[in-house]
Amino acid sequence: MTAVVEARGLGRTLALEPPVLLVADASFSIMAGSFTSIIGPSGCGKSSLLYLLGLLDRPTQGQLLVDGQDVTGLGGDARARIRLERFGFVFQFHFLLPELTALENVMLPMRRLGRLGNAAVRERAMSLLGDLALGEKVDRLPGQLSGGERQRVAIARALANDPAVILADEPTGSLDSVNSERVLATLHQLAREQARAVICVTHDSSIAASADTCIRMLDGRVVAMG
Ligand SMILES: Nc1ncnc2c1ncn2[C@@H]1O[C@H](COP(=O)(O)OP(=O)(O)OP(=O)(O)O)[C@@H](O)[C@H]1O
Ligand SMILES: [Mg+2]
């Protein structure tokens, strides 16, 4: 089986004076259907690693493979395309567009990809929001939703283009325990029932404990995996 994402000695150092090491020498494979957590103290490089894996940032060292293809040297357009087609992102703060409704926010990535016509885009967005128990609230603006509801809209948006990989950076960081549980259950379901690879940066020990694989980082390096 081909890994959906593979890091080979992946790293990023900022060319400042003195240089700042964000991530060094990360090597691992992420398989479809797996739930991986990335843990470690604040400032150890978790978000930086996630940005490298999601092609939001460029490595200065090593290689990144997506679906077995080396994407390290690809140009900006090709990288943006892979990001749109293969990755869904969920952050601690939802980053929904405030002037668009829940439905419009979820439709946006599909419009950008341009694979589906208008009616199909709308139908898929409705169905994703319905799956996340938001069917009654599709016409609300983000400001008219609770924190947990907004985070579920963000998950629906992340799923819009049917990504193979969900990258989440402290997705429950701004939620209470009930909503954290819901979001966590949803992420697990995406891995287990839909064979997506979920990679989740977290400070939450219960999320880390529930993962198939846990990547522990310290000072930019992966110090343990298991
Ligand atoms: N542009 C930058 N210039 C200098 N240092 C930076 C820059 N971006 C990140 N860093 C540093 O790189 C390190 C890794 O940052 P990163 O955001 O990946 O940490 P993190 O593990 O996600 O932390 P947290 O748990 O607080 O979110 C930190 O020490 C941070 O201060
Ligand atoms: Mg972070």
PDB file of C-alpha atoms and ligand atoms in Angstrom:
ATOM      1  CA  MET A   1       0.000   0.000   0.000  1.00  0.00           C
ATOM      2  CA  THR A   2       1.322   3.457  -0.907  1.00  0.00           C
ATOM      3  CA  ALA A   3       1.500   5.999   1.885  1.00  0.00           C
ATOM      4  CA  VAL A   4      -0.735   9.023   1.263  1.00  0.00           C
ATOM      5  CA  VAL A   5       1.929  11.220   2.808  1.00  0.00           C
ATOM      6  CA  GLU A   6       5.558  10.349   3.392  1.00  0.00           C
ATOM      7  CA  ALA A   7       8.209  12.545   4.979  1.00  0.00           C
ATOM      8  CA  ARG A   8      11.833  11.667   4.220  1.00  0.00           C
ATOM      9  CA  GLY A   9      14.257  13.614   6.349  1.00  0.00           C
ATOM     10  CA  LEU A  10      11.894  16.556   6.067  1.00  0.00           C
ATOM     11  CA  GLY A  11      12.927  19.835   7.644  1.00  0.00           C
ATOM     12  CA  ARG A  12      12.689  23.577   7.513  1.00  0.00           C
ATOM     13  CA  THR A  13      15.180  26.140   8.759  1.00  0.00           C
ATOM     14  CA  LEU A  14      14.543  29.861   8.438  1.00  0.00           C
ATOM     15  CA  ALA A  15      17.479  31.705   6.923  1.00  0.00           C
ATOM     16  CA  LEU A  16      17.660  34.308   9.703  1.00  0.00           C
ATOM     17  CA  GLU A  17      20.745  35.414  11.608  1.00  0.00           C
ATOM     18  CA  PRO A  18      21.174  33.133  13.498  1.00  0.00           C
ATOM     19  CA  PRO A  19      19.182  30.515  11.536  1.00  0.00           C
ATOM     20  CA  VAL A  20      15.953  29.293  13.177  1.00  0.00           C
ATOM     21  CA  LEU A  21      15.314  25.566  13.032  1.00  0.00           C
ATOM     22  CA  LEU A  22      11.576  24.863  12.840  1.00  0.00           C
ATOM     23  CA  VAL A  23      11.640  21.164  11.918  1.00  0.00           C
ATOM     24  CA  ALA A  24      14.563  18.805  11.338  1.00  0.00           C
ATOM     25  CA  ASP A  25      14.897  15.369   9.854  1.00  0.00           C
ATOM     26  CA  ALA A  26      11.296  14.144  10.142  1.00  0.00           C
ATOM     27  CA  SER A  27      10.737  10.722   8.562  1.00  0.00           C
ATOM     28  CA  PHE A  28       7.493   8.762   8.652  1.00  0.00           C
ATOM     29  CA  SER A  29       4.676   7.421   6.495  1.00  0.00           C
ATOM     30  CA  ILE A  30       0.979   8.165   6.890  1.00  0.00           C
ATOM     31  CA  MET A  31      -1.438   5.531   5.561  1.00  0.00           C
ATOM     32  CA  ALA A  32      -5.062   5.900   4.495  1.00  0.00           C
ATOM     33  CA  GLY A  33      -7.536   5.209   7.297  1.00  0.00           C
ATOM     34  CA  SER A  34      -5.116   6.096  10.075  1.00  0.00           C
ATOM     35  CA  PHE A  35      -5.436   8.656  12.858  1.00  0.00           C
ATOM     36  CA  THR A  36      -2.100  10.239  13.806  1.00  0.00           C
ATOM     37  CA  SER A  37      -1.561  12.781  16.548  1.00  0.00           C
ATOM     38  CA  ILE A  38       1.385  15.165  16.796  1.00  0.00           C
ATOM     39  CA  ILE A  39       2.209  16.223  20.347  1.00  0.00           C
ATOM     40  CA  GLY A  40       4.916  18.102  22.206  1.00  0.00           C
ATOM     41  CA  PRO A  41       5.471  21.318  24.166  1.00  0.00           C
ATOM     42  CA  SER A  42       4.550  24.757  22.837  1.00  0.00           C
ATOM     43  CA  GLY A  43       7.083  25.963  20.277  1.00  0.00           C
ATOM     44  CA  CYS A  44       8.476  22.493  19.467  1.00  0.00           C
ATOM     45  CA  GLY A  45       7.472  22.697  15.783  1.00  0.00           C
ATOM     46  CA  LYS A  46       4.143  20.873  15.567  1.00  0.00           C
ATOM     47  CA  SER A  47       2.363  23.480  13.461  1.00  0.00           C
ATOM     48  CA  SER A  48       5.471  23.959  11.333  1.00  0.00           C
ATOM     49  CA  LEU A  49       5.545  20.223  10.582  1.00  0.00           C
ATOM     50  CA  LEU A  50       1.832  20.226   9.747  1.00  0.00           C
ATOM     51  CA  TYR A  51       2.324  23.154   7.337  1.00  0.00           C
ATOM     52  CA  LEU A  52       5.120  21.234   5.593  1.00  0.00           C
ATOM     53  CA  LEU A  53       2.943  18.103   5.292  1.00  0.00           C
ATOM     54  CA  GLY A  54       0.040  20.148   3.885  1.00  0.00           C
ATOM     55  CA  LEU A  55       2.172  22.002   1.332  1.00  0.00           C
ATOM     56  CA  LEU A  56       1.423  25.288   3.063  1.00  0.00           C
ATOM     57  CA  ASP A  57       5.137  25.739   3.589  1.00  0.00           C
ATOM     58  CA  ARG A  58       8.253  24.579   1.746  1.00  0.00           C
ATOM     59  CA  PRO A  59      10.905  22.302   3.231  1.00  0.00           C
ATOM     60  CA  THR A  60      14.528  23.399   3.155  1.00  0.00           C
ATOM     61  CA  GLN A  61      15.658  19.821   3.750  1.00  0.00           C
ATOM     62  CA  GLY A  62      14.496  16.340   2.741  1.00  0.00           C
ATOM     63  CA  GLN A  63      11.549  15.253   0.637  1.00  0.00           C
ATOM     64  CA  LEU A  64       7.780  15.100   0.837  1.00  0.00           C
ATOM     65  CA  LEU A  65       5.834  12.480  -1.094  1.00  0.00           C
ATOM     66  CA  VAL A  66       2.073  12.655  -1.656  1.00  0.00           C
ATOM     67  CA  ASP A  67       0.460   9.481  -3.024  1.00  0.00           C
ATOM     68  CA  GLY A  68       3.979   8.245  -3.741  1.00  0.00           C
ATOM     69  CA  GLN A  69       4.867  11.275  -5.860  1.00  0.00           C
ATOM     70  CA  ASP A  70       7.745  13.529  -4.829  1.00  0.00           C
ATOM     71  CA  VAL A  71       6.201  16.999  -4.533  1.00  0.00           C
ATOM     72  CA  THR A  72       9.233  18.716  -2.991  1.00  0.00           C
ATOM     73  CA  GLY A  73      10.317  20.549  -6.107  1.00  0.00           C
ATOM     74  CA  LEU A  74       6.919  21.389  -7.588  1.00  0.00           C
ATOM     75  CA  GLY A  75       6.012  24.989  -8.393  1.00  0.00           C
ATOM     76  CA  GLY A  76       3.373  27.051  -6.649  1.00  0.00           C
ATOM     77  CA  ASP A  77       0.475  26.244  -8.982  1.00  0.00           C
ATOM     78  CA  ALA A  78       1.003  22.482  -8.848  1.00  0.00           C
ATOM     79  CA  ARG A  79       1.314  22.663  -5.058  1.00  0.00           C
ATOM     80  CA  ALA A  80      -1.892  24.680  -4.756  1.00  0.00           C
ATOM     81  CA  ARG A  81      -3.705  22.134  -6.912  1.00  0.00           C
ATOM     82  CA  ILE A  82      -2.562  19.185  -4.772  1.00  0.00           C
ATOM     83  CA  ARG A  83      -3.552  21.101  -1.652  1.00  0.00           C
ATOM     84  CA  LEU A  84      -7.032  21.749  -3.005  1.00  0.00           C
ATOM     85  CA  GLU A  85      -7.539  18.195  -4.277  1.00  0.00           C
ATOM     86  CA  ARG A  86      -5.937  16.062  -1.588  1.00  0.00           C
ATOM     87  CA  PHE A  87      -5.913  18.007   1.690  1.00  0.00           C
ATOM     88  CA  GLY A  88      -8.510  19.434   4.046  1.00  0.00           C
ATOM     89  CA  PHE A  89      -7.466  21.790   6.834  1.00  0.00           C
ATOM     90  CA  VAL A  90      -9.055  22.420  10.220  1.00  0.00           C
ATOM     91  CA  PHE A  91      -7.467  24.969  12.538  1.00  0.00           C
ATOM     92  CA  GLN A  92      -7.989  25.984  16.174  1.00  0.00           C
ATOM     93  CA  PHE A  93      -9.896  29.029  15.029  1.00  0.00           C
ATOM     94  CA  HIS A  94     -12.250  28.168  12.246  1.00  0.00           C
ATOM     95  CA  PHE A  95     -11.261  30.833   9.654  1.00  0.00           C
ATOM     96  CA  LEU A  96     -14.705  30.757   8.081  1.00  0.00           C
ATOM     97  CA  LEU A  97     -15.486  33.800   5.977  1.00  0.00           C
ATOM     98  CA  PRO A  98     -17.773  35.882   8.225  1.00  0.00           C
ATOM     99  CA  GLU A  99     -19.849  37.402   5.426  1.00  0.00           C
ATOM    100  CA  LEU A 100     -20.720  34.016   3.902  1.00  0.00           C
ATOM    101  CA  THR A 101     -23.292  31.571   5.281  1.00  0.00           C
ATOM    102  CA  ALA A 102     -22.307  28.109   6.499  1.00  0.00           C
ATOM    103  CA  LEU A 103     -23.469  26.690   3.176  1.00  0.00           C
ATOM    104  CA  GLU A 104     -21.508  29.223   1.115  1.00  0.00           C
ATOM    105  CA  ASN A 105     -18.377  28.606   3.178  1.00  0.00           C
ATOM    106  CA  VAL A 106     -18.585  24.882   2.457  1.00  0.00           C
ATOM    107  CA  MET A 107     -19.305  25.466  -1.233  1.00  0.00           C
ATOM    108  CA  LEU A 108     -16.246  27.680  -1.683  1.00  0.00           C
ATOM    109  CA  PRO A 109     -13.487  25.027  -2.040  1.00  0.00           C
ATOM    110  CA  MET A 110     -15.626  23.113  -4.554  1.00  0.00           C
ATOM    111  CA  ARG A 111     -16.131  26.266  -6.607  1.00  0.00           C
ATOM    112  CA  ARG A 112     -12.395  26.864  -6.560  1.00  0.00           C
ATOM    113  CA  LEU A 113     -11.652  23.322  -7.718  1.00  0.00           C
ATOM    114  CA  GLY A 114     -14.303  23.655 -10.424  1.00  0.00           C
ATOM    115  CA  ARG A 115     -15.064  19.966 -10.827  1.00  0.00           C
ATOM    116  CA  LEU A 116     -18.768  20.057 -10.011  1.00  0.00           C
ATOM    117  CA  GLY A 117     -21.541  22.215 -11.428  1.00  0.00           C
ATOM    118  CA  ASN A 118     -23.496  24.645  -9.256  1.00  0.00           C
ATOM    119  CA  ALA A 119     -26.343  22.313  -8.371  1.00  0.00           C
ATOM    120  CA  ALA A 120     -23.991  19.467  -7.445  1.00  0.00           C
ATOM    121  CA  VAL A 121     -21.846  21.812  -5.353  1.00  0.00           C
ATOM    122  CA  ARG A 122     -24.876  22.970  -3.399  1.00  0.00           C
ATOM    123  CA  GLU A 123     -26.159  19.436  -2.945  1.00  0.00           C
ATOM    124  CA  ARG A 124     -22.820  18.169  -1.668  1.00  0.00           C
ATOM    125  CA  ALA A 125     -22.445  21.101   0.748  1.00  0.00           C
ATOM    126  CA  MET A 126     -25.964  20.446   2.092  1.00  0.00           C
ATOM    127  CA  SER A 127     -25.191  16.786   2.547  1.00  0.00           C
ATOM    128  CA  LEU A 128     -21.861  17.417   4.330  1.00  0.00           C
ATOM    129  CA  LEU A 129     -23.502  19.887   6.711  1.00  0.00           C
ATOM    130  CA  GLY A 130     -26.374  17.443   7.261  1.00  0.00           C
ATOM    131  CA  ASP A 131     -23.897  14.697   8.177  1.00  0.00           C
ATOM    132  CA  LEU A 132     -22.465  17.012  10.816  1.00  0.00           C
ATOM    133  CA  ALA A 133     -25.935  17.717  12.248  1.00  0.00           C
ATOM    134  CA  LEU A 134     -26.040  21.235  10.841  1.00  0.00           C
ATOM    135  CA  GLY A 135     -28.815  20.697   8.301  1.00  0.00           C
ATOM    136  CA  GLU A 136     -31.062  23.239  10.032  1.00  0.00           C
ATOM    137  CA  LYS A 137     -28.391  25.934  10.164  1.00  0.00           C
ATOM    138  CA  VAL A 138     -26.970  26.048   6.663  1.00  0.00           C
ATOM    139  CA  ASP A 139     -28.121  29.623   6.067  1.00  0.00           C
ATOM    140  CA  ARG A 140     -26.609  31.058   9.238  1.00  0.00           C
ATOM    141  CA  LEU A 141     -23.562  33.301   9.183  1.00  0.00           C
ATOM    142  CA  PRO A 142     -20.602  32.057  11.288  1.00  0.00           C
ATOM    143  CA  GLY A 143     -21.373  34.805  13.832  1.00  0.00           C
ATOM    144  CA  GLN A 144     -24.801  33.243  14.360  1.00  0.00           C
ATOM    145  CA  LEU A 145     -23.396  29.820  15.265  1.00  0.00           C
ATOM    146  CA  SER A 146     -21.855  28.438  18.452  1.00  0.00           C
ATOM    147  CA  GLY A 147     -18.139  27.647  18.621  1.00  0.00           C
ATOM    148  CA  GLY A 148     -18.745  23.926  18.239  1.00  0.00           C
ATOM    149  CA  GLU A 149     -21.095  24.486  15.306  1.00  0.00           C
ATOM    150  CA  ARG A 150     -18.564  26.737  13.591  1.00  0.00           C
ATOM    151  CA  GLN A 151     -15.875  24.108  14.030  1.00  0.00           C
ATOM    152  CA  ARG A 152     -18.176  21.512  12.450  1.00  0.00           C
ATOM    153  CA  VAL A 153     -18.798  23.870   9.528  1.00  0.00           C
ATOM    154  CA  ALA A 154     -15.000  24.113   9.214  1.00  0.00           C
ATOM    155  CA  ILE A 155     -14.810  20.310   9.130  1.00  0.00           C
ATOM    156  CA  ALA A 156     -17.514  20.191   6.448  1.00  0.00           C
ATOM    157  CA  ARG A 157     -15.510  22.749   4.467  1.00  0.00           C
ATOM    158  CA  ALA A 158     -12.339  20.673   4.921  1.00  0.00           C
ATOM    159  CA  LEU A 159     -14.215  17.679   3.474  1.00  0.00           C
ATOM    160  CA  ALA A 160     -15.677  19.566   0.533  1.00  0.00           C
ATOM    161  CA  ASN A 161     -13.275  18.279  -2.103  1.00  0.00           C
ATOM    162  CA  ASP A 162     -13.206  14.753  -0.695  1.00  0.00           C
ATOM    163  CA  PRO A 163      -9.607  14.984   0.580  1.00  0.00           C
ATOM    164  CA  ALA A 164      -7.462  11.943   1.281  1.00  0.00           C
ATOM    165  CA  VAL A 165      -5.802  13.735   4.183  1.00  0.00           C
ATOM    166  CA  ILE A 166      -7.301  15.890   6.936  1.00  0.00           C
ATOM    167  CA  LEU A 167      -4.757  18.109   8.690  1.00  0.00           C
ATOM    168  CA  ALA A 168      -6.008  19.522  11.956  1.00  0.00           C
ATOM    169  CA  ASP A 169      -4.132  21.966  14.197  1.00  0.00           C
ATOM    170  CA  GLU A 170      -5.615  21.930  17.686  1.00  0.00           C
ATOM    171  CA  PRO A 171      -9.134  21.596  16.291  1.00  0.00           C
ATOM    172  CA  THR A 172     -10.678  21.398  19.751  1.00  0.00           C
ATOM    173  CA  GLY A 173      -8.464  24.088  21.290  1.00  0.00           C
ATOM    174  CA  SER A 174     -11.258  26.648  21.494  1.00  0.00           C
ATOM    175  CA  LEU A 175     -14.095  24.262  22.412  1.00  0.00           C
ATOM    176  CA  ASP A 176     -15.694  23.010  25.629  1.00  0.00           C
ATOM    177  CA  SER A 177     -15.483  19.324  26.530  1.00  0.00           C
ATOM    178  CA  VAL A 178     -18.809  18.314  24.951  1.00  0.00           C
ATOM    179  CA  ASN A 179     -17.985  19.948  21.633  1.00  0.00           C
ATOM    180  CA  SER A 180     -14.401  18.662  21.765  1.00  0.00           C
ATOM    181  CA  GLU A 181     -15.787  15.144  22.105  1.00  0.00           C
ATOM    182  CA  ARG A 182     -18.050  15.673  19.092  1.00  0.00           C
ATOM    183  CA  VAL A 183     -15.296  17.040  16.896  1.00  0.00           C
ATOM    184  CA  LEU A 184     -12.930  14.276  17.970  1.00  0.00           C
ATOM    185  CA  ALA A 185     -15.570  11.605  17.277  1.00  0.00           C
ATOM    186  CA  THR A 186     -16.099  13.118  13.825  1.00  0.00           C
ATOM    187  CA  LEU A 187     -12.378  13.046  13.034  1.00  0.00           C
ATOM    188  CA  HIS A 188     -12.140   9.410  14.132  1.00  0.00           C
ATOM    189  CA  GLN A 189     -15.129   8.527  12.013  1.00  0.00           C
ATOM    190  CA  LEU A 190     -13.478  10.123   8.977  1.00  0.00           C
ATOM    191  CA  ALA A 191     -10.444   7.891   9.427  1.00  0.00           C
ATOM    192  CA  ARG A 192     -12.283   4.697  10.313  1.00  0.00           C
ATOM    193  CA  GLU A 193     -15.339   4.808   8.072  1.00  0.00           C
ATOM    194  CA  GLN A 194     -14.092   6.861   5.148  1.00  0.00           C
ATOM    195  CA  ALA A 195     -10.469   5.699   5.060  1.00  0.00           C
ATOM    196  CA  ARG A 196      -9.097   9.215   5.224  1.00  0.00           C
ATOM    197  CA  ALA A 197      -5.764   9.890   6.888  1.00  0.00           C
ATOM    198  CA  VAL A 198      -6.263  12.248   9.819  1.00  0.00           C
ATOM    199  CA  ILE A 199      -3.245  14.067  11.241  1.00  0.00           C
ATOM    200  CA  CYS A 200      -4.055  16.069  14.331  1.00  0.00           C
ATOM    201  CA  VAL A 201      -1.797  18.419  16.297  1.00  0.00           C
ATOM    202  CA  THR A 202      -3.025  18.501  19.863  1.00  0.00           C
ATOM    203  CA  HIS A 203      -2.288  19.406  23.466  1.00  0.00           C
ATOM    204  CA  ASP A 204      -5.194  17.221  24.513  1.00  0.00           C
ATOM    205  CA  SER A 205      -3.930  13.978  26.042  1.00  0.00           C
ATOM    206  CA  SER A 206      -7.222  12.171  25.407  1.00  0.00           C
ATOM    207  CA  ILE A 207      -6.936  12.880  21.667  1.00  0.00           C
ATOM    208  CA  ALA A 208      -3.326  11.713  21.685  1.00  0.00           C
ATOM    209  CA  ALA A 209      -4.309   8.548  23.577  1.00  0.00           C
ATOM    210  CA  SER A 210      -7.050   7.762  21.067  1.00  0.00           C
ATOM    211  CA  ALA A 211      -4.732   7.972  18.035  1.00  0.00           C
ATOM    212  CA  ASP A 212      -3.376   4.948  16.132  1.00  0.00           C
ATOM    213  CA  THR A 213       0.035   6.593  16.025  1.00  0.00           C
ATOM    214  CA  CYS A 214       1.426   9.378  18.129  1.00  0.00           C
ATOM    215  CA  ILE A 215       4.338  11.511  16.900  1.00  0.00           C
ATOM    216  CA  ARG A 216       6.089  13.247  19.791  1.00  0.00           C
ATOM    217  CA  MET A 217       8.232  16.283  18.999  1.00  0.00           C
ATOM    218  CA  LEU A 218      10.850  18.231  20.920  1.00  0.00           C
ATOM    219  CA  ASP A 219      12.909  21.174  19.644  1.00  0.00           C
ATOM    220  CA  GLY A 220      11.866  20.591  16.031  1.00  0.00           C
ATOM    221  CA  ARG A 221      12.658  16.894  16.045  1.00  0.00           C
ATOM    222  CA  VAL A 222      10.538  13.772  16.164  1.00  0.00           C
ATOM    223  CA  VAL A 223      11.701  12.103  19.379  1.00  0.00           C
ATOM    224  CA  ALA A 224       9.227   9.242  19.581  1.00  0.00           C
ATOM    225  CA  MET A 225       6.646   7.495  17.440  1.00  0.00           C
ATOM    226  CA  GLY A 226       4.227   4.817  18.472  1.00  0.00           C
TER     227      GLY A 226
HETATM  228  N1  LIG B   1       8.779  33.329  11.316  1.00  0.00           N
HETATM  229  C1  LIG B   1       9.411  32.877  12.416  1.00  0.00           C
HETATM  230  N2  LIG B   1      10.533  33.477  12.849  1.00  0.00           N
HETATM  231  C2  LIG B   1      11.190  33.025  13.937  1.00  0.00           C
HETATM  232  N3  LIG B   1      10.788  31.968  14.647  1.00  0.00           N
HETATM  233  C3  LIG B   1       9.677  31.328  14.261  1.00  0.00           C
HETATM  234  C4  LIG B   1       8.936  31.743  13.132  1.00  0.00           C
HETATM  235  N4  LIG B   1       7.877  30.910  12.983  1.00  0.00           N
HETATM  236  C5  LIG B   1       7.958  30.028  13.995  1.00  0.00           C
HETATM  237  N5  LIG B   1       9.045  30.281  14.763  1.00  0.00           N
HETATM  238  C6  LIG B   1       9.482  29.494  15.943  1.00  0.00           C
HETATM  239  O1  LIG B   1       9.536  28.147  15.558  1.00  0.00           O
HETATM  240  C7  LIG B   1       9.177  27.294  16.634  1.00  0.00           C
HETATM  241  C8  LIG B   1       8.113  26.302  16.194  1.00  0.00           C
HETATM  242  O2  LIG B   1       6.865  26.975  16.005  1.00  0.00           O
HETATM  243  P1  LIG B   1       5.514  26.173  15.841  1.00  0.00           P
HETATM  244  O3  LIG B   1       4.457  27.178  15.589  1.00  0.00           O
HETATM  245  O4  LIG B   1       5.693  25.120  14.826  1.00  0.00           O
HETATM  246  O5  LIG B   1       5.357  25.515  17.287  1.00  0.00           O
HETATM  247  P2  LIG B   1       4.165  24.641  17.883  1.00  0.00           P
HETATM  248  O6  LIG B   1       4.744  23.351  18.352  1.00  0.00           O
HETATM  249  O7  LIG B   1       3.048  24.569  16.910  1.00  0.00           O
HETATM  250  O8  LIG B   1       3.742  25.491  19.162  1.00  0.00           O
HETATM  251  P3  LIG B   1       2.260  25.699  19.823  1.00  0.00           P
HETATM  252  O9  LIG B   1       1.959  24.434  20.558  1.00  0.00           O
HETATM  253  O10 LIG B   1       2.468  26.848  20.747  1.00  0.00           O
HETATM  254  O11 LIG B   1       1.306  26.009  18.720  1.00  0.00           O
HETATM  255  C9  LIG B   1       8.749  28.201  17.760  1.00  0.00           C
HETATM  256  O12 LIG B   1       9.800  28.284  18.690  1.00  0.00           O
HETATM  257  C10 LIG B   1       8.507  29.534  17.089  1.00  0.00           C
HETATM  258  O13 LIG B   1       8.771  30.587  17.968  1.00  0.00           O
HETATM  259 MG    MG B   2       1.071  25.341  16.883  1.00  0.00          MG
END
